XYZ file of C-alpha atoms in Angstrom:
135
model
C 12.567 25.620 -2.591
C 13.421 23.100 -0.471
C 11.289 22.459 2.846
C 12.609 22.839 6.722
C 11.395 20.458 7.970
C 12.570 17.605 5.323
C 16.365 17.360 6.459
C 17.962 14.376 5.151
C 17.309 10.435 4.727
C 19.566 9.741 7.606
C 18.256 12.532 9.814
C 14.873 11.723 8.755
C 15.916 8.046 9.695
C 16.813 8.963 13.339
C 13.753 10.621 14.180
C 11.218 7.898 12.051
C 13.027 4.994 13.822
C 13.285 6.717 17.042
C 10.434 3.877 18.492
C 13.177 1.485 18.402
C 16.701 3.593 20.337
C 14.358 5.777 22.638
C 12.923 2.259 24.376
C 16.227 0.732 24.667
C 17.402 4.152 25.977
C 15.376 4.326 28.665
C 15.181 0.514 29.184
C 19.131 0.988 29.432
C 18.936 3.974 31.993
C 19.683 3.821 35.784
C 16.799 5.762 36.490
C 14.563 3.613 38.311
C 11.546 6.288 38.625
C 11.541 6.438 35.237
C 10.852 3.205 33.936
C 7.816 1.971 35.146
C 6.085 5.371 34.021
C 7.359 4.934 30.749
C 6.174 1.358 30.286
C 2.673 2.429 31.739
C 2.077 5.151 29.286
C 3.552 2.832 26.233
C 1.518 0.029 27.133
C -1.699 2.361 27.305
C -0.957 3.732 23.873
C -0.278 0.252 22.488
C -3.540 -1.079 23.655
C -5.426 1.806 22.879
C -4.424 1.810 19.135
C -4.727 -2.449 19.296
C -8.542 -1.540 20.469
C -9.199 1.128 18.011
C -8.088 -0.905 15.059
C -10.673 -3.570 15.973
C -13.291 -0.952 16.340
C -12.577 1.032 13.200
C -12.000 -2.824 10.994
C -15.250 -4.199 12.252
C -18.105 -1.252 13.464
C -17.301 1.298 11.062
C -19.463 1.601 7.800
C -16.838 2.479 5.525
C -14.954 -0.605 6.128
C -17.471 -3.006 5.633
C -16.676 -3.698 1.685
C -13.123 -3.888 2.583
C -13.802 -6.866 5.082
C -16.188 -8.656 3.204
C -13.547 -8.414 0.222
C -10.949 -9.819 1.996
C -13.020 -12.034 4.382
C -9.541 -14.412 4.401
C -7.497 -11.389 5.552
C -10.110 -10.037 8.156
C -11.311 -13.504 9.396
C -9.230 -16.364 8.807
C -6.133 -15.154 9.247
C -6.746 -13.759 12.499
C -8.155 -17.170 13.921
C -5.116 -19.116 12.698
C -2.988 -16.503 14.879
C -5.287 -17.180 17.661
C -5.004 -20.421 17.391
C -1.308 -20.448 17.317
C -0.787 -18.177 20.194
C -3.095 -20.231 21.969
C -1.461 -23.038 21.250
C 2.070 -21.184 22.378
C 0.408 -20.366 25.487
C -0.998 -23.427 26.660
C 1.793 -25.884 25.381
C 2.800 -27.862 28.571
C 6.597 -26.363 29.696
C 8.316 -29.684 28.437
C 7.151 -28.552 25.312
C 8.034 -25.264 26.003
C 9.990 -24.421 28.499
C 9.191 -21.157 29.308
C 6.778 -20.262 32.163
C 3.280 -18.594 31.335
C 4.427 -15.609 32.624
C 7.879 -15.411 30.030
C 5.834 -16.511 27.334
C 3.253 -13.786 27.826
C 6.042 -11.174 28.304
C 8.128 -12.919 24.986
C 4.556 -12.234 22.619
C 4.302 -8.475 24.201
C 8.084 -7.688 23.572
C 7.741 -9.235 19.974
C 4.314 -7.438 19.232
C 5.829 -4.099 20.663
C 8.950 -4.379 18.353
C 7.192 -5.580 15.320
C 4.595 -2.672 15.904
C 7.585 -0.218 16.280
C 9.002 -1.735 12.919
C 5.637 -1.454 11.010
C 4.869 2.269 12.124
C 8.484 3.273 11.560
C 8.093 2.110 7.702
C 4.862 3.700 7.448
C 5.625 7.192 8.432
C 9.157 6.859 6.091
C 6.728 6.424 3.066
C 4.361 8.659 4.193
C 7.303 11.626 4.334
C 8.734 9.797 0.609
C 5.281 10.790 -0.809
C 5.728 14.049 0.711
C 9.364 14.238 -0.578
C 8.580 13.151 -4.351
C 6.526 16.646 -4.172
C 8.939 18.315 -3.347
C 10.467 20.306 -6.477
């Protein structure tokens, strides 16, 4: 029996990877009222879930095996990205020769894509798992 609300992969595709033509929709659009409500409310989502991520990786019980596991992961590897975006930040602009201001906006355009990316993937393999049940 199939289910209604699996359609197909490219169907399925248009909705799970909506995070990427929806944005450059609007971003596209004439409507000038639009916009800046539209960035408001993304950007509050995208810091809220930045925010709870830290919360739920570092004060919640449950996690604390995980971390302590995979110190490297939970630790190190966030310091080296620090680091580096530190290091992007506070280059000199012959080094770089992008203002502070372009850089910061460069990181949040490429953190807001690669976020879009990473939550479009998850959700396709959450609804494959739900597909392979399927009969």
């Amino acid at each position: 029996m199939p289910s209604h609300w699996i359609r197909s992969r490219t169907w399925d595709s248009f909705w799970l990877l909506s995070g990427f033509w929806i944005p450059t929709l609007i971003l596209l659009l004439p409507i000038d009222s639009i916009k800046p409500l539209t960035v408001v409310v993304t950007l509050l989502f995208w810091m809220g879930h930045r925010i709870s991520s830290l919360y739920l990786g570092f004060c919640v019980g449950e996690y604390r095996e995980v971390v302590q596991a995979r110190r490297h992961y939970f630790l190190s590897f966030p310091l080296f990205l620090l680091c580096m975006l530190a290091g992007f930040l506070l280059a000199p602009e012959s080094v770089v020769p992008l203002s502070l201001l372009h850089r910061f906006v460069l990181l949040a355009f490429l953190d807001y894509f690669l976020s879009l990316y990473h939550f479009s993937v998850q959700h396709y393999g959450v609804l494959s798992v739900y597909r392979g049940r399927l009969p």
